[in-house]
Amino acid sequence: MKLAFLQDVYGYQGPFATVYLDTSADAEDAAKAVQLRWRSAREQLANAGADEPTLRALDETVDRHEYRIGQRGQVLVGTGGEVVFGEELPQPPTDASDDEKVHFGTLPHLLPYLRLRASRIPHVVALVDHVEAELTIVAAGAEPRTRKVQGGDHPVHKASAGPEANEQRLQNAVEEQWLHNAKEAAEEIGKQAMRVGAEVVVLAGDPKQRKLVHENLPGGVRERTVQTETGHLDRGSSGEGLRREVADTVDSAVSAHVDEAVRQFEQERGRQERAAEGWRPVVEALQRGQVRTVLWGRPESVSWLHVGPVPNQVALDERELTDMGVSSPGQAPASAAVVWAAAGTDADLVLVDPDKVELTEGIGAILRYAAE
């Protein structure tokens, strides 16, 4: 999981108020129920020291929430009198502990959010026909957005044109138009995929045009593209099938990413080179900016870490930070500190099943270079 999209949040100084709300709207009194949950969370934040301007900013955001039928949630982070991060969650935060649902402290508490959105990797869905392409772009930490690429529409149909020579010229013109439109669509798909760091592209629609678009995608994007038979622009009934296909494709990409991270970790651990596990080795590697990927299983024994003002200043002992020149170290939940350190040093985070890989103290890391 790429964490670069969190950099804007960490650009604020803090302290941060983090709240996870159940915003499910299956009942008639959903709005009232959400307000009651927020009132309780607000009181907890105030008791923990959250300032009134930040609480009022959170008030306004909760008041503006647009309710949609179904089970869902919302995460909000506020500091300095404004809401600096907010996103709708695919399900209520029922698995989060009470301490995770409401937190006020040095860093935003974002691991519960990352757990809930683990299957939402950046991706692009492109539905194409001979004339246009409809793109849905899903970036990390942002609402999906759509974009349409409108190609030329004449000629695009291979109709009989009378004499054989005329018919051949028309067919050639049609195929040239198809190719031209495919190149325009492929260029935009490639641009949007690279802009959001898409880990997978789902290409659907007319089979012939889909093939042309695929052939003209940039190499790095084409390698991450999956074609599906589901979906045609002129078939409204195909929408649900396409959504299922996209969800399955994204889930498969996530599983493959996790499996590959576990494979790399076990390989490096076997060589005793570019791998670390256990709290102290992993924290020390984060201090050096040495971590390429954090593997988070079921961490044990450490609940809090000491932190300084920059991401690689995380430590098990406060003395380590004072030795680094940090005058007033703070404290943060261990998960919040690791997410911050990983995001700030351009490391990935992979949430692993503890039953699939055994990690000392529940935490490990793949390193950029061999440990000394």
XYZ file of C-alpha atoms in Angstrom:
372
model
C 0.000 0.000 0.000
C 1.449 3.325 -1.106
C 1.256 6.016 1.578
C 2.425 9.091 -0.327
C -1.160 10.409 -0.457
C -0.981 11.007 3.312
C 1.881 13.503 3.001
C -0.484 16.486 2.926
C -1.965 15.457 6.274
C 1.448 15.135 7.877
C 2.338 18.570 6.568
C 0.292 20.038 9.421
C 1.898 20.464 12.810
C -0.820 18.990 15.029
C -1.886 17.877 17.563
C -4.559 15.972 15.668
C -8.113 14.930 16.452
C -9.032 11.677 14.685
C -12.555 10.266 14.731
C -14.188 7.243 13.074
C -17.983 7.408 12.780
C -20.559 4.822 11.803
C -22.584 6.731 9.169
C -24.775 3.832 7.996
C -28.097 5.087 6.643
C -30.297 2.002 6.715
C -32.699 3.381 9.338
C -35.085 6.340 9.048
C -33.426 8.107 11.965
C -29.868 7.589 10.606
C -28.993 11.305 10.753
C -30.041 11.522 14.396
C -28.077 8.360 15.262
C -24.927 9.730 13.607
C -25.276 13.030 15.469
C -25.558 11.147 18.776
C -22.403 9.171 17.960
C -20.597 12.363 17.008
C -21.741 14.108 20.212
C -20.203 11.285 22.260
C -16.979 11.378 20.199
C -16.815 15.164 20.473
C -17.025 14.981 24.246
C -14.211 12.419 24.349
C -12.029 14.604 22.133
C -12.707 17.666 24.286
C -11.820 15.742 27.443
C -8.572 14.634 25.771
C -7.616 18.259 25.087
C -8.914 19.001 21.574
C -9.333 22.726 20.962
C -12.764 24.232 20.326
C -12.004 25.646 16.820
C -11.028 22.157 15.611
C -14.126 20.627 17.196
C -16.325 23.234 15.493
C -14.701 22.440 12.139
C -15.499 18.767 12.712
C -19.068 19.763 13.697
C -19.553 21.453 10.338
C -18.166 18.489 8.389
C -20.419 16.014 10.178
C -23.420 18.315 9.623
C -22.714 18.416 5.868
C -22.448 14.639 5.532
C -24.469 13.232 2.628
C -26.245 10.076 3.731
C -26.497 7.100 1.383
C -28.313 3.848 1.967
C -26.082 1.039 3.168
C -23.475 0.170 5.744
C -20.598 2.669 5.703
C -18.443 4.887 7.856
C -16.398 8.075 7.834
C -12.940 9.056 9.056
C -12.102 12.689 9.872
C -8.850 14.305 10.996
C -8.768 17.844 12.307
C -6.119 20.220 13.595
C -5.652 23.968 13.993
C -9.319 24.759 13.473
C -9.774 22.867 10.207
C -10.490 19.393 8.887
C -7.349 18.273 7.076
C -8.444 14.794 5.999
C -11.738 13.034 5.488
C -12.948 10.021 3.586
C -15.960 7.779 3.433
C -15.294 4.217 4.563
C -16.668 1.118 2.807
C -18.019 -0.223 6.112
C -18.621 0.959 9.677
C -15.549 1.032 11.951
C -16.948 -1.798 14.058
C -13.633 -3.664 14.330
C -11.757 -0.652 15.668
C -11.264 -0.375 19.427
C -12.749 2.562 21.338
C -9.271 4.122 21.589
C -8.904 3.891 17.828
C -12.342 5.358 17.042
C -11.582 8.578 18.910
C -8.033 9.813 19.360
C -6.342 13.118 20.129
C -2.578 13.319 20.072
C 0.687 14.164 18.387
C -0.133 12.246 15.177
C -3.333 11.331 13.338
C -4.418 7.753 14.055
C -4.748 6.337 10.536
C -4.097 2.593 10.714
C -7.806 1.725 11.258
C -8.583 3.719 8.113
C -5.844 1.931 6.162
C -7.178 -1.435 7.307
C -10.666 -0.546 6.054
C -9.430 0.705 2.672
C -6.750 -1.958 2.172
C -8.587 -3.312 -0.875
C -8.959 0.122 -2.475
C -5.725 0.460 -4.372
C -5.317 3.225 -6.970
C -6.802 1.992 -10.250
C -8.412 3.072 -13.508
C -11.445 1.538 -15.205
C -11.837 2.251 -18.926
C -15.011 1.357 -20.822
C -14.437 1.805 -24.548
C -16.230 1.607 -27.876
C -15.203 2.745 -31.356
C -16.017 6.401 -30.603
C -15.427 7.156 -26.935
C -13.912 5.959 -23.694
C -15.410 6.444 -20.255
C -12.749 6.477 -17.515
C -13.261 6.051 -13.790
C -10.129 7.094 -11.910
C -9.703 5.955 -8.313
C -6.800 7.628 -6.529
C -5.628 6.765 -3.026
C -7.454 8.806 -0.406
C -9.816 10.524 -2.858
C -13.303 10.067 -4.250
C -13.506 8.384 -7.669
C -13.729 10.799 -10.593
C -14.823 10.251 -14.169
C -13.447 11.473 -17.467
C -14.688 10.973 -21.013
C -12.475 10.806 -24.101
C -14.549 11.709 -27.167
C -13.112 10.463 -30.439
C -14.105 11.187 -34.012
C -17.415 9.620 -35.035
C -17.132 9.608 -38.820
C -16.700 7.186 -40.320
C -16.916 4.438 -37.676
C -19.329 1.966 -39.297
C -18.409 -0.443 -42.052
C -21.501 -0.100 -44.242
C -21.641 -1.170 -47.880
C -20.621 1.689 -50.163
C -21.547 0.227 -53.540
C -18.660 -0.705 -55.833
C -15.930 -2.874 -54.349
C -13.250 -0.150 -54.574
C -15.428 2.362 -52.734
C -16.307 -0.217 -50.090
C -12.624 -0.990 -49.492
C -11.805 2.728 -49.169
C -14.627 3.144 -46.622
C -13.470 0.151 -44.625
C -9.919 1.516 -44.561
C -11.188 4.925 -43.441
C -13.280 3.308 -40.678
C -10.329 1.274 -39.385
C -8.126 4.377 -39.442
C -10.724 6.227 -37.382
C -10.942 3.326 -34.910
C -7.170 3.365 -34.535
C -7.066 7.146 -34.120
C -9.730 7.007 -31.387
C -7.948 4.084 -29.707
C -4.684 6.027 -29.586
C -6.417 9.034 -28.011
C -8.093 6.814 -25.404
C -4.855 4.934 -24.676
C -2.960 8.192 -24.220
C -5.479 9.482 -21.673
C -5.678 6.141 -19.847
C -1.874 6.091 -19.582
C -1.766 9.696 -18.377
C -4.400 9.130 -15.671
C -2.925 5.787 -14.592
C 0.513 7.319 -14.098
C -0.937 10.398 -12.373
C -2.615 8.354 -9.617
C -0.022 5.564 -9.515
C -2.609 3.003 -10.643
C -1.657 -0.508 -9.625
C -4.168 -2.022 -12.038
C -6.130 -0.856 -15.094
C -9.377 -2.624 -16.026
C -10.169 -2.352 -19.739
C -13.712 -3.222 -20.800
C -16.056 -2.640 -23.740
C -16.103 -3.450 -27.447
C -13.674 -6.358 -28.027
C -12.074 -4.973 -31.209
C -11.629 -1.461 -29.849
C -10.436 -2.829 -26.522
C -7.684 -4.716 -28.351
C -6.622 -1.568 -30.222
C -6.550 0.495 -27.031
C -4.546 -2.184 -25.219
C -1.951 -2.334 -27.998
C -1.427 1.446 -27.790
C -1.098 1.798 -24.008
C 2.314 2.845 -22.636
C 4.357 -0.242 -21.827
C 4.377 0.207 -18.055
C 0.604 0.689 -18.005
C -0.116 -2.140 -20.446
C 1.662 -4.581 -18.131
C -0.779 -3.674 -15.353
C -3.900 -3.863 -17.543
C -6.542 -6.569 -17.299
C -9.111 -6.924 -20.094
C -12.640 -8.060 -19.342
C -15.472 -9.160 -21.630
C -17.972 -7.441 -19.325
C -19.343 -4.021 -20.207
C -20.539 -2.234 -23.311
C -21.347 1.462 -23.519
C -24.737 0.726 -25.051
C -25.801 -1.821 -22.409
C -26.950 -0.317 -19.132
C -27.521 -3.806 -17.756
C -23.789 -4.508 -17.897
C -23.033 -2.031 -15.109
C -23.391 -4.434 -12.201
C -21.378 -7.127 -13.947
C -18.593 -4.651 -14.634
C -18.559 -3.495 -11.005
C -18.181 -7.105 -9.858
C -15.422 -7.694 -12.405
C -13.571 -4.565 -11.272
C -13.902 -5.517 -7.601
C -12.592 -9.029 -8.304
C -9.683 -7.668 -10.359
C -8.697 -5.141 -7.688
C -8.957 -7.780 -4.936
C -6.738 -10.105 -6.963
C -4.178 -7.328 -7.430
C -4.155 -6.616 -3.688
C -3.729 -10.300 -2.825
C -0.920 -10.657 -5.361
C 0.827 -7.595 -3.894
C 0.619 -8.978 -0.355
C 1.771 -12.442 -1.460
C 4.735 -10.937 -3.311
C 5.725 -8.851 -0.269
C 5.590 -11.939 1.961
C 7.631 -13.924 -0.589
C 10.289 -11.205 -0.780
C 10.431 -10.891 3.000
C 10.872 -14.608 3.555
C 13.515 -14.766 0.823
C 15.526 -11.892 2.323
C 15.057 -13.237 5.831
C 16.442 -16.561 4.679
C 19.536 -14.810 3.375
C 19.723 -12.689 6.544
C 20.286 -9.604 4.392
C 17.597 -7.121 3.421
C 15.017 -7.960 6.070
C 14.289 -6.969 9.657
C 11.718 -8.197 12.154
C 10.790 -7.327 15.696
C 10.247 -3.838 17.060
C 13.808 -2.695 17.657
C 15.300 -3.790 14.303
C 12.337 -2.352 12.366
C 12.317 0.963 14.265
C 16.075 1.329 13.819
C 15.671 0.670 10.084
C 12.943 3.346 9.919
C 15.326 5.772 11.619
C 17.856 5.161 8.838
C 15.266 5.499 6.061
C 16.200 1.944 5.157
C 12.708 0.410 4.977
C 11.139 -0.288 1.592
C 8.080 -2.144 2.903
C 6.640 -2.512 6.407
C 4.854 -5.807 7.082
C 2.241 -5.290 9.781
C 0.849 -8.475 11.245
C -0.354 -8.564 14.834
C 2.241 -6.450 16.679
C 2.854 -7.299 20.317
C 4.437 -5.744 23.396
C 4.808 -2.163 22.151
C 1.811 0.185 22.357
C 3.513 3.584 22.108
C 6.572 5.020 20.400
C 8.467 8.232 21.060
C 8.479 10.640 18.120
C 10.273 13.800 17.029
C 9.262 16.442 14.473
C 10.449 14.530 11.365
C 9.314 11.087 10.150
C 12.504 9.110 10.782
C 12.600 10.292 14.402
C 10.776 7.338 15.963
C 12.192 5.383 18.874
C 11.404 2.861 21.552
C 13.241 4.969 24.148
C 13.007 8.728 24.607
C 16.776 8.924 25.156
C 17.382 7.833 21.556
C 15.593 10.949 20.316
C 17.322 13.340 22.686
C 20.613 11.879 21.436
C 19.424 12.812 17.922
C 18.964 16.383 19.072
C 15.191 16.323 19.607
C 14.522 18.756 22.436
C 10.947 17.764 23.317
C 10.023 14.259 22.082
C 6.358 13.371 21.938
C 4.516 10.072 22.112
C 2.127 8.410 19.710
C 0.396 5.029 19.386
C 2.882 2.633 17.833
C 0.716 2.091 14.755
C 0.312 5.845 14.167
C 4.073 6.382 14.498
C 4.931 3.543 12.091
C 2.447 4.779 9.463
C 3.871 8.313 9.776
C 7.472 7.095 9.541
C 6.689 4.863 6.565
C 4.830 7.623 4.700
C 7.580 10.136 5.397
C 10.375 7.840 4.196
C 8.498 6.620 1.087
C 8.005 3.088 2.406
C 5.022 0.885 1.560
C 2.759 -0.688 4.160
C 1.465 -4.228 3.761
C -1.121 -5.654 6.150
C -0.435 -9.383 6.402
C -2.377 -12.277 7.823
C -0.456 -13.434 10.937
C -1.421 -17.008 10.075
C 0.366 -16.786 6.703
C 3.701 -15.409 7.850
C 5.288 -15.574 11.281
C 6.862 -12.262 12.327
C 8.840 -11.705 15.502
C 6.663 -9.456 17.696
C 4.220 -9.201 14.788
C 6.167 -6.689 12.692
C 8.740 -6.949 9.906
C 10.303 -4.986 7.075
C 11.861 -5.463 3.662
C 14.902 -3.212 3.448
C 16.241 -1.105 0.602
C 19.793 -2.225 1.261
C 21.439 -4.897 3.356
C 21.556 -4.351 7.098
C 24.995 -3.935 8.607
